[in-house]
Amino acid sequence: MKYKLIALDVDGTLLNDDHSLSPENKEAVAEVTRQGGRVVLCTGRNPKNALPLMEEMGLTGYVLADNGAVTVRVEDQKVIHQYAMDGRGLDPYIQYCRERDIHFDVNTAFELYVDNVEHLTKEAHFMYEHLQLVPASLPAWEEFREPIVKFTVFSTVEIMDEAQREWSTWIQSFNIQRSGEFFIDLMHPEASKGNALKQLAKQLGIRQEEVLSIGNYYNDISMLAFAGLGVAMDNSPLEVKAAADVVTGNNNENGVSKALIKYCLS
């Protein structure tokens, strides 16, 4: 097989719009692994709600979670690498969110914290329930026992657009990624899907030209650019398609399966 390491984004890529895995995508992934390919998930999701998808597909190996800020080995759920953030540097962003009543959460590798768990909005409660995540109330920075790896804000498209414009004028000590229409993520400046994928490929002894990645959004651009073959979904924004080498079908038409069959199994 030409491509030995295949990195798949999850939402908007591997899963369809109702967040389910199609039989076609599942079978294509299984066939790639049967033929010796290593399939990893490279997602903005927390490891807790990415690992069950690996289990559903019968995969071992690795999950590159939180936009590459955390790499977890599936077999024992051990963190093999993470990019730690300075929590105190988040204070201006938290103040911005509190003043505008914008929801945010703070993530460690396996835990998630919100400003006040007792006063979640219906939208936030639904989101965490859907993602099978149970948030806790945000402690003081000095009380964190594990490194902070991601700060996420969640609101309407218009509010996220405004925050992104405002924050782009600030002096930055974080990597700011638009990970969805309703989400903005802040991470360590070196944390990205591309860097995590590069590091994993090196660890596994796989050359850059032997890596294939598939994604659909702005936070996927770094891994599309790193891979020997970067594949954008047809439902991607134009800038994402421009960063890729080729474009496959959309996430509701088994675009992942089509790409794997064409580039890995043919």
PDB file of C-alpha atoms in Angstrom:
ATOM      1  CA  MET A   1       0.000   0.000   0.000  1.00  0.00           C
ATOM      2  CA  LYS A   2       1.395   3.396  -1.012  1.00  0.00           C
ATOM      3  CA  TYR A   3       0.016   5.204   2.036  1.00  0.00           C
ATOM      4  CA  LYS A   4       0.940   3.597   5.346  1.00  0.00           C
ATOM      5  CA  LEU A   5      -0.555   6.171   7.734  1.00  0.00           C
ATOM      6  CA  ILE A   6      -4.076   7.480   7.131  1.00  0.00           C
ATOM      7  CA  ALA A   7      -5.344  10.340   9.313  1.00  0.00           C
ATOM      8  CA  LEU A   8      -9.086  10.990   9.370  1.00  0.00           C
ATOM      9  CA  ASP A   9     -10.918  13.981  10.742  1.00  0.00           C
ATOM     10  CA  VAL A  10     -14.182  13.000  12.429  1.00  0.00           C
ATOM     11  CA  ASP A  11     -16.993  15.566  12.318  1.00  0.00           C
ATOM     12  CA  GLY A  12     -17.854  16.669   8.808  1.00  0.00           C
ATOM     13  CA  THR A  13     -15.471  14.069   7.391  1.00  0.00           C
ATOM     14  CA  LEU A  14     -15.721  10.495   8.658  1.00  0.00           C
ATOM     15  CA  LEU A  15     -19.199  11.004  10.122  1.00  0.00           C
ATOM     16  CA  ASN A  16     -22.241  12.245   8.253  1.00  0.00           C
ATOM     17  CA  ASP A  17     -24.346  15.199   9.332  1.00  0.00           C
ATOM     18  CA  ASP A  18     -26.306  13.136  11.863  1.00  0.00           C
ATOM     19  CA  HIS A  19     -22.932  12.197  13.422  1.00  0.00           C
ATOM     20  CA  SER A  20     -23.163   8.525  12.472  1.00  0.00           C
ATOM     21  CA  LEU A  21     -20.608   6.254  10.805  1.00  0.00           C
ATOM     22  CA  SER A  22     -21.836   4.796   7.525  1.00  0.00           C
ATOM     23  CA  PRO A  23     -21.309   1.098   6.760  1.00  0.00           C
ATOM     24  CA  GLU A  24     -19.383   2.113   3.638  1.00  0.00           C
ATOM     25  CA  ASN A  25     -16.883   4.233   5.551  1.00  0.00           C
ATOM     26  CA  LYS A  26     -16.514   1.592   8.257  1.00  0.00           C
ATOM     27  CA  GLU A  27     -15.811  -1.149   5.718  1.00  0.00           C
ATOM     28  CA  ALA A  28     -13.307   0.951   3.773  1.00  0.00           C
ATOM     29  CA  VAL A  29     -11.397   1.709   6.974  1.00  0.00           C
ATOM     30  CA  ALA A  30     -11.452  -1.987   7.895  1.00  0.00           C
ATOM     31  CA  GLU A  31     -10.109  -2.984   4.491  1.00  0.00           C
ATOM     32  CA  VAL A  32      -7.286  -0.450   4.693  1.00  0.00           C
ATOM     33  CA  THR A  33      -6.227  -1.897   8.048  1.00  0.00           C
ATOM     34  CA  ARG A  34      -6.494  -5.452   6.731  1.00  0.00           C
ATOM     35  CA  GLN A  35      -4.068  -4.481   3.992  1.00  0.00           C
ATOM     36  CA  GLY A  36      -1.576  -3.068   6.476  1.00  0.00           C
ATOM     37  CA  GLY A  37      -2.469   0.607   6.692  1.00  0.00           C
ATOM     38  CA  ARG A  38      -2.529   2.408  10.021  1.00  0.00           C
ATOM     39  CA  VAL A  39      -5.673   4.495  10.471  1.00  0.00           C
ATOM     40  CA  VAL A  40      -5.735   7.213  13.122  1.00  0.00           C
ATOM     41  CA  LEU A  41      -8.327   9.792  14.067  1.00  0.00           C
ATOM     42  CA  CYS A  42      -7.145  13.389  14.018  1.00  0.00           C
ATOM     43  CA  THR A  43      -9.926  15.416  15.561  1.00  0.00           C
ATOM     44  CA  GLY A  44     -10.876  18.471  17.541  1.00  0.00           C
ATOM     45  CA  ARG A  45     -12.753  16.170  19.896  1.00  0.00           C
ATOM     46  CA  ASN A  46     -11.617  15.266  23.376  1.00  0.00           C
ATOM     47  CA  PRO A  47     -10.072  11.763  23.622  1.00  0.00           C
ATOM     48  CA  LYS A  48     -13.036  10.618  25.732  1.00  0.00           C
ATOM     49  CA  ASN A  49     -15.455  10.963  22.843  1.00  0.00           C
ATOM     50  CA  ALA A  50     -13.002   9.996  20.095  1.00  0.00           C
ATOM     51  CA  LEU A  51     -11.865   6.685  21.607  1.00  0.00           C
ATOM     52  CA  PRO A  52     -15.353   5.088  21.387  1.00  0.00           C
ATOM     53  CA  LEU A  53     -15.329   5.718  17.640  1.00  0.00           C
ATOM     54  CA  MET A  54     -12.023   3.855  17.354  1.00  0.00           C
ATOM     55  CA  GLU A  55     -13.653   1.000  19.259  1.00  0.00           C
ATOM     56  CA  GLU A  56     -16.692   1.087  16.943  1.00  0.00           C
ATOM     57  CA  MET A  57     -14.349   0.670  13.970  1.00  0.00           C
ATOM     58  CA  GLY A  58     -12.330  -2.038  15.702  1.00  0.00           C
ATOM     59  CA  LEU A  59      -9.149   0.034  15.557  1.00  0.00           C
ATOM     60  CA  THR A  60      -6.122   0.136  17.815  1.00  0.00           C
ATOM     61  CA  GLY A  61      -3.289   2.606  17.520  1.00  0.00           C
ATOM     62  CA  TYR A  62      -3.633   6.301  18.211  1.00  0.00           C
ATOM     63  CA  VAL A  63      -6.030   9.210  18.497  1.00  0.00           C
ATOM     64  CA  LEU A  64      -4.718  12.711  17.810  1.00  0.00           C
ATOM     65  CA  ALA A  65      -7.271  14.680  19.799  1.00  0.00           C
ATOM     66  CA  ASP A  66      -7.987  18.307  20.692  1.00  0.00           C
ATOM     67  CA  ASN A  67      -6.720  19.451  17.273  1.00  0.00           C
ATOM     68  CA  GLY A  68      -3.421  17.674  17.814  1.00  0.00           C
ATOM     69  CA  ALA A  69      -2.802  19.006  21.316  1.00  0.00           C
ATOM     70  CA  VAL A  70      -3.025  15.475  22.768  1.00  0.00           C
ATOM     71  CA  THR A  71      -1.958  12.132  21.317  1.00  0.00           C
ATOM     72  CA  VAL A  72      -3.401   9.076  23.089  1.00  0.00           C
ATOM     73  CA  ARG A  73      -2.598   5.403  22.583  1.00  0.00           C
ATOM     74  CA  VAL A  74      -5.871   3.536  22.200  1.00  0.00           C
ATOM     75  CA  GLU A  75      -4.928   0.242  23.863  1.00  0.00           C
ATOM     76  CA  ASP A  76      -4.218   1.672  27.322  1.00  0.00           C
ATOM     77  CA  GLN A  77      -5.475   5.263  26.884  1.00  0.00           C
ATOM     78  CA  LYS A  78      -2.019   6.536  27.731  1.00  0.00           C
ATOM     79  CA  VAL A  79      -1.120  10.102  26.766  1.00  0.00           C
ATOM     80  CA  ILE A  80       2.051   9.781  24.717  1.00  0.00           C
ATOM     81  CA  HIS A  81       2.364  13.481  23.936  1.00  0.00           C
ATOM     82  CA  GLN A  82       0.616  16.731  24.777  1.00  0.00           C
ATOM     83  CA  TYR A  83       1.196  20.446  24.278  1.00  0.00           C
ATOM     84  CA  ALA A  84       0.590  22.167  27.618  1.00  0.00           C
ATOM     85  CA  MET A  85      -0.868  25.694  27.738  1.00  0.00           C
ATOM     86  CA  ASP A  86      -0.305  28.444  30.256  1.00  0.00           C
ATOM     87  CA  GLY A  87      -3.716  28.753  31.857  1.00  0.00           C
ATOM     88  CA  ARG A  88      -3.083  32.266  33.165  1.00  0.00           C
ATOM     89  CA  GLY A  89      -2.604  33.429  29.601  1.00  0.00           C
ATOM     90  CA  LEU A  90      -6.265  32.592  29.027  1.00  0.00           C
ATOM     91  CA  ASP A  91      -7.482  35.204  31.518  1.00  0.00           C
ATOM     92  CA  PRO A  92      -8.151  37.954  28.897  1.00  0.00           C
ATOM     93  CA  TYR A  93     -10.141  35.501  26.756  1.00  0.00           C
ATOM     94  CA  ILE A  94     -12.147  34.317  29.753  1.00  0.00           C
ATOM     95  CA  GLN A  95     -12.870  37.930  30.714  1.00  0.00           C
ATOM     96  CA  TYR A  96     -14.001  38.625  27.137  1.00  0.00           C
ATOM     97  CA  CYS A  97     -16.360  35.631  27.238  1.00  0.00           C
ATOM     98  CA  ARG A  98     -17.767  36.451  30.658  1.00  0.00           C
ATOM     99  CA  GLU A  99     -18.479  40.060  29.690  1.00  0.00           C
ATOM    100  CA  ARG A 100     -20.436  38.888  26.621  1.00  0.00           C
ATOM    101  CA  ASP A 101     -22.000  35.771  28.135  1.00  0.00           C
ATOM    102  CA  ILE A 102     -20.170  33.489  25.684  1.00  0.00           C
ATOM    103  CA  HIS A 103     -19.846  29.858  26.736  1.00  0.00           C
ATOM    104  CA  PHE A 104     -16.334  28.431  27.103  1.00  0.00           C
ATOM    105  CA  ASP A 105     -14.631  25.325  28.412  1.00  0.00           C
ATOM    106  CA  VAL A 106     -11.103  24.444  29.487  1.00  0.00           C
ATOM    107  CA  ASN A 107      -9.733  21.014  28.582  1.00  0.00           C
ATOM    108  CA  THR A 108      -7.071  18.731  29.966  1.00  0.00           C
ATOM    109  CA  ALA A 109      -6.359  15.464  28.177  1.00  0.00           C
ATOM    110  CA  PHE A 110      -9.379  13.688  29.679  1.00  0.00           C
ATOM    111  CA  GLU A 111     -11.296  16.306  31.659  1.00  0.00           C
ATOM    112  CA  LEU A 112     -13.375  19.330  30.742  1.00  0.00           C
ATOM    113  CA  TYR A 113     -14.197  22.350  32.904  1.00  0.00           C
ATOM    114  CA  VAL A 114     -16.807  25.091  32.504  1.00  0.00           C
ATOM    115  CA  ASP A 115     -17.344  28.389  34.308  1.00  0.00           C
ATOM    116  CA  ASN A 116     -20.324  27.171  36.312  1.00  0.00           C
ATOM    117  CA  VAL A 117     -21.540  23.638  35.780  1.00  0.00           C
ATOM    118  CA  GLU A 118     -24.799  24.414  37.614  1.00  0.00           C
ATOM    119  CA  HIS A 119     -25.792  27.119  35.124  1.00  0.00           C
ATOM    120  CA  LEU A 120     -25.169  25.584  31.708  1.00  0.00           C
ATOM    121  CA  THR A 121     -27.337  26.869  28.873  1.00  0.00           C
ATOM    122  CA  LYS A 122     -29.661  24.394  27.190  1.00  0.00           C
ATOM    123  CA  GLU A 123     -27.425  24.503  24.115  1.00  0.00           C
ATOM    124  CA  ALA A 124     -24.283  23.717  26.101  1.00  0.00           C
ATOM    125  CA  HIS A 125     -26.016  20.965  28.060  1.00  0.00           C
ATOM    126  CA  PHE A 126     -27.247  19.377  24.832  1.00  0.00           C
ATOM    127  CA  MET A 127     -23.783  19.621  23.256  1.00  0.00           C
ATOM    128  CA  TYR A 128     -22.024  17.902  26.164  1.00  0.00           C
ATOM    129  CA  GLU A 129     -24.725  15.260  26.405  1.00  0.00           C
ATOM    130  CA  HIS A 130     -24.386  14.545  22.681  1.00  0.00           C
ATOM    131  CA  LEU A 131     -20.591  14.332  23.004  1.00  0.00           C
ATOM    132  CA  GLN A 132     -20.920  12.110  26.084  1.00  0.00           C
ATOM    133  CA  LEU A 133     -18.848  14.513  28.161  1.00  0.00           C
ATOM    134  CA  VAL A 134     -19.500  15.461  31.777  1.00  0.00           C
ATOM    135  CA  PRO A 135     -18.060  18.898  32.599  1.00  0.00           C
ATOM    136  CA  ALA A 136     -16.887  20.021  36.021  1.00  0.00           C
ATOM    137  CA  SER A 137     -16.699  23.539  37.429  1.00  0.00           C
ATOM    138  CA  LEU A 138     -13.543  25.476  36.599  1.00  0.00           C
ATOM    139  CA  PRO A 139     -11.043  25.503  39.490  1.00  0.00           C
ATOM    140  CA  ALA A 140      -8.319  28.086  40.095  1.00  0.00           C
ATOM    141  CA  TRP A 141      -5.312  27.654  37.808  1.00  0.00           C
ATOM    142  CA  GLU A 142      -3.080  26.502  40.641  1.00  0.00           C
ATOM    143  CA  GLU A 143      -5.533  23.695  41.422  1.00  0.00           C
ATOM    144  CA  PHE A 144      -5.142  21.993  38.050  1.00  0.00           C
ATOM    145  CA  ARG A 145      -3.357  18.655  38.438  1.00  0.00           C
ATOM    146  CA  GLU A 146      -3.043  17.938  34.698  1.00  0.00           C
ATOM    147  CA  PRO A 147      -1.788  20.172  31.876  1.00  0.00           C
ATOM    148  CA  ILE A 148      -4.340  22.355  30.099  1.00  0.00           C
ATOM    149  CA  VAL A 149      -4.358  21.566  26.381  1.00  0.00           C
ATOM    150  CA  LYS A 150      -7.305  23.451  24.842  1.00  0.00           C
ATOM    151  CA  PHE A 151      -9.659  26.356  25.472  1.00  0.00           C
ATOM    152  CA  THR A 152     -12.891  26.285  23.456  1.00  0.00           C
ATOM    153  CA  VAL A 153     -15.583  28.918  22.999  1.00  0.00           C
ATOM    154  CA  PHE A 154     -19.023  28.078  21.658  1.00  0.00           C
ATOM    155  CA  SER A 155     -21.742  30.403  20.371  1.00  0.00           C
ATOM    156  CA  THR A 156     -23.575  31.533  17.241  1.00  0.00           C
ATOM    157  CA  VAL A 157     -21.740  31.980  13.954  1.00  0.00           C
ATOM    158  CA  GLU A 158     -22.070  35.759  14.225  1.00  0.00           C
ATOM    159  CA  ILE A 159     -20.629  35.908  17.743  1.00  0.00           C
ATOM    160  CA  MET A 160     -17.796  33.550  16.796  1.00  0.00           C
ATOM    161  CA  ASP A 161     -17.006  35.660  13.735  1.00  0.00           C
ATOM    162  CA  GLU A 162     -16.860  38.768  15.913  1.00  0.00           C
ATOM    163  CA  ALA A 163     -14.640  37.094  18.534  1.00  0.00           C
ATOM    164  CA  GLN A 164     -12.310  35.795  15.840  1.00  0.00           C
ATOM    165  CA  ARG A 165     -11.966  39.279  14.329  1.00  0.00           C
ATOM    166  CA  GLU A 166     -11.339  40.842  17.734  1.00  0.00           C
ATOM    167  CA  TRP A 167      -8.844  38.250  18.935  1.00  0.00           C
ATOM    168  CA  SER A 168      -6.903  38.391  15.675  1.00  0.00           C
ATOM    169  CA  THR A 169      -5.847  41.933  16.677  1.00  0.00           C
ATOM    170  CA  TRP A 170      -4.448  40.807  20.042  1.00  0.00           C
ATOM    171  CA  ILE A 171      -0.833  39.872  20.662  1.00  0.00           C
ATOM    172  CA  GLN A 172      -1.038  36.097  20.526  1.00  0.00           C
ATOM    173  CA  SER A 173       0.616  33.451  22.664  1.00  0.00           C
ATOM    174  CA  PHE A 174      -1.774  30.735  21.434  1.00  0.00           C
ATOM    175  CA  ASN A 175      -2.696  28.977  18.214  1.00  0.00           C
ATOM    176  CA  ILE A 176      -6.278  30.053  17.458  1.00  0.00           C
ATOM    177  CA  GLN A 177      -8.253  27.669  15.251  1.00  0.00           C
ATOM    178  CA  ARG A 178     -11.787  27.898  13.915  1.00  0.00           C
ATOM    179  CA  SER A 179     -12.749  24.258  14.390  1.00  0.00           C
ATOM    180  CA  GLY A 180     -16.380  24.637  13.319  1.00  0.00           C
ATOM    181  CA  GLU A 181     -18.918  27.323  12.507  1.00  0.00           C
ATOM    182  CA  PHE A 182     -19.872  27.573  16.176  1.00  0.00           C
ATOM    183  CA  PHE A 183     -16.455  26.898  17.773  1.00  0.00           C
ATOM    184  CA  ILE A 184     -13.099  28.586  18.274  1.00  0.00           C
ATOM    185  CA  ASP A 185     -10.217  26.692  19.907  1.00  0.00           C
ATOM    186  CA  LEU A 186      -7.101  28.104  21.547  1.00  0.00           C
ATOM    187  CA  MET A 187      -4.072  25.863  22.037  1.00  0.00           C
ATOM    188  CA  HIS A 188      -0.327  25.925  22.580  1.00  0.00           C
ATOM    189  CA  PRO A 189       1.293  27.784  19.644  1.00  0.00           C
ATOM    190  CA  GLU A 190       2.885  24.564  18.359  1.00  0.00           C
ATOM    191  CA  ALA A 191      -0.240  22.432  18.746  1.00  0.00           C
ATOM    192  CA  SER A 192      -1.900  21.544  15.450  1.00  0.00           C
ATOM    193  CA  LYS A 193      -3.157  18.480  13.649  1.00  0.00           C
ATOM    194  CA  GLY A 194      -0.252  18.777  11.221  1.00  0.00           C
ATOM    195  CA  ASN A 195       2.411  18.847  13.928  1.00  0.00           C
ATOM    196  CA  ALA A 196       0.820  15.948  15.799  1.00  0.00           C
ATOM    197  CA  LEU A 197       0.645  13.906  12.611  1.00  0.00           C
ATOM    198  CA  LYS A 198       4.243  14.755  11.740  1.00  0.00           C
ATOM    199  CA  GLN A 199       5.405  13.674  15.187  1.00  0.00           C
ATOM    200  CA  LEU A 200       3.458  10.406  15.051  1.00  0.00           C
ATOM    201  CA  ALA A 201       4.727   9.564  11.569  1.00  0.00           C
ATOM    202  CA  LYS A 202       8.292  10.096  12.758  1.00  0.00           C
ATOM    203  CA  GLN A 203       7.681   7.892  15.807  1.00  0.00           C
ATOM    204  CA  LEU A 204       6.295   5.113  13.593  1.00  0.00           C
ATOM    205  CA  GLY A 205       9.074   5.410  11.035  1.00  0.00           C
ATOM    206  CA  ILE A 206       6.676   6.443   8.259  1.00  0.00           C
ATOM    207  CA  ARG A 207       7.816   8.938   5.634  1.00  0.00           C
ATOM    208  CA  GLN A 208       5.824  12.079   4.891  1.00  0.00           C
ATOM    209  CA  GLU A 209       5.034  10.878   1.371  1.00  0.00           C
ATOM    210  CA  GLU A 210       3.475   7.741   2.897  1.00  0.00           C
ATOM    211  CA  VAL A 211       0.888   9.771   4.854  1.00  0.00           C
ATOM    212  CA  LEU A 212      -2.653  10.453   3.624  1.00  0.00           C
ATOM    213  CA  SER A 213      -5.016  12.777   5.477  1.00  0.00           C
ATOM    214  CA  ILE A 214      -8.687  13.606   4.953  1.00  0.00           C
ATOM    215  CA  GLY A 215     -10.440  16.625   6.465  1.00  0.00           C
ATOM    216  CA  ASN A 216     -13.062  19.285   5.887  1.00  0.00           C
ATOM    217  CA  TYR A 217     -12.396  22.417   7.954  1.00  0.00           C
ATOM    218  CA  TYR A 218      -9.858  25.119   8.745  1.00  0.00           C
ATOM    219  CA  ASN A 219      -8.331  23.180  11.631  1.00  0.00           C
ATOM    220  CA  ASP A 220      -7.531  20.399   9.123  1.00  0.00           C
ATOM    221  CA  ILE A 221      -5.410  22.574   6.833  1.00  0.00           C
ATOM    222  CA  SER A 222      -2.126  21.844   8.653  1.00  0.00           C
ATOM    223  CA  MET A 223      -2.543  18.076   8.330  1.00  0.00           C
ATOM    224  CA  LEU A 224      -3.690  18.341   4.711  1.00  0.00           C
ATOM    225  CA  ALA A 225      -0.546  20.353   3.987  1.00  0.00           C
ATOM    226  CA  PHE A 226       1.756  17.920   5.816  1.00  0.00           C
ATOM    227  CA  ALA A 227       0.464  14.700   4.274  1.00  0.00           C
ATOM    228  CA  GLY A 228       1.914  13.260   1.119  1.00  0.00           C
ATOM    229  CA  LEU A 229      -1.678  13.339  -0.119  1.00  0.00           C
ATOM    230  CA  GLY A 230      -4.115  15.778   1.467  1.00  0.00           C
ATOM    231  CA  VAL A 231      -7.752  15.050   0.655  1.00  0.00           C
ATOM    232  CA  ALA A 232     -10.461  17.665   1.258  1.00  0.00           C
ATOM    233  CA  MET A 233     -14.108  16.768   1.550  1.00  0.00           C
ATOM    234  CA  ASP A 234     -16.481  18.309  -0.984  1.00  0.00           C
ATOM    235  CA  ASN A 235     -18.298  19.994   1.924  1.00  0.00           C
ATOM    236  CA  SER A 236     -15.115  21.902   2.827  1.00  0.00           C
ATOM    237  CA  PRO A 237     -14.773  25.695   2.545  1.00  0.00           C
ATOM    238  CA  LEU A 238     -12.859  26.851  -0.530  1.00  0.00           C
ATOM    239  CA  GLU A 239      -9.732  27.689   1.494  1.00  0.00           C
ATOM    240  CA  VAL A 240      -9.566  24.114   2.770  1.00  0.00           C
ATOM    241  CA  LYS A 241      -9.995  22.673  -0.710  1.00  0.00           C
ATOM    242  CA  ALA A 242      -7.205  24.966  -1.915  1.00  0.00           C
ATOM    243  CA  ALA A 243      -4.866  23.573   0.763  1.00  0.00           C
ATOM    244  CA  ALA A 244      -5.528  19.968  -0.301  1.00  0.00           C
ATOM    245  CA  ASP A 245      -4.123  18.000  -3.198  1.00  0.00           C
ATOM    246  CA  VAL A 246      -7.453  16.469  -4.216  1.00  0.00           C
ATOM    247  CA  VAL A 247     -11.145  16.667  -3.317  1.00  0.00           C
ATOM    248  CA  THR A 248     -13.405  13.704  -2.583  1.00  0.00           C
ATOM    249  CA  GLY A 249     -17.175  13.435  -2.086  1.00  0.00           C
ATOM    250  CA  ASN A 250     -18.987  15.052   0.821  1.00  0.00           C
ATOM    251  CA  ASN A 251     -19.503  13.561   4.265  1.00  0.00           C
ATOM    252  CA  ASN A 252     -23.081  12.517   3.491  1.00  0.00           C
ATOM    253  CA  GLU A 253     -21.990  10.615   0.370  1.00  0.00           C
ATOM    254  CA  ASN A 254     -19.234   8.454   1.881  1.00  0.00           C
ATOM    255  CA  GLY A 255     -16.440  10.752   0.722  1.00  0.00           C
ATOM    256  CA  VAL A 256     -13.981   9.003   3.037  1.00  0.00           C
ATOM    257  CA  SER A 257     -14.803   5.596   1.591  1.00  0.00           C
ATOM    258  CA  LYS A 258     -14.449   6.913  -1.954  1.00  0.00           C
ATOM    259  CA  ALA A 259     -11.037   8.407  -1.176  1.00  0.00           C
ATOM    260  CA  LEU A 260      -9.733   5.298   0.565  1.00  0.00           C
ATOM    261  CA  ILE A 261     -10.868   3.059  -2.284  1.00  0.00           C
ATOM    262  CA  LYS A 262      -9.341   5.342  -4.904  1.00  0.00           C
ATOM    263  CA  TYR A 263      -6.009   6.157  -3.263  1.00  0.00           C
ATOM    264  CA  CYS A 264      -5.333   3.233  -0.916  1.00  0.00           C
ATOM    265  CA  LEU A 265      -7.187   0.177  -2.184  1.00  0.00           C
ATOM    266  CA  SER A 266      -7.041   0.482  -5.973  1.00  0.00           C
TER     267      SER A 266
END
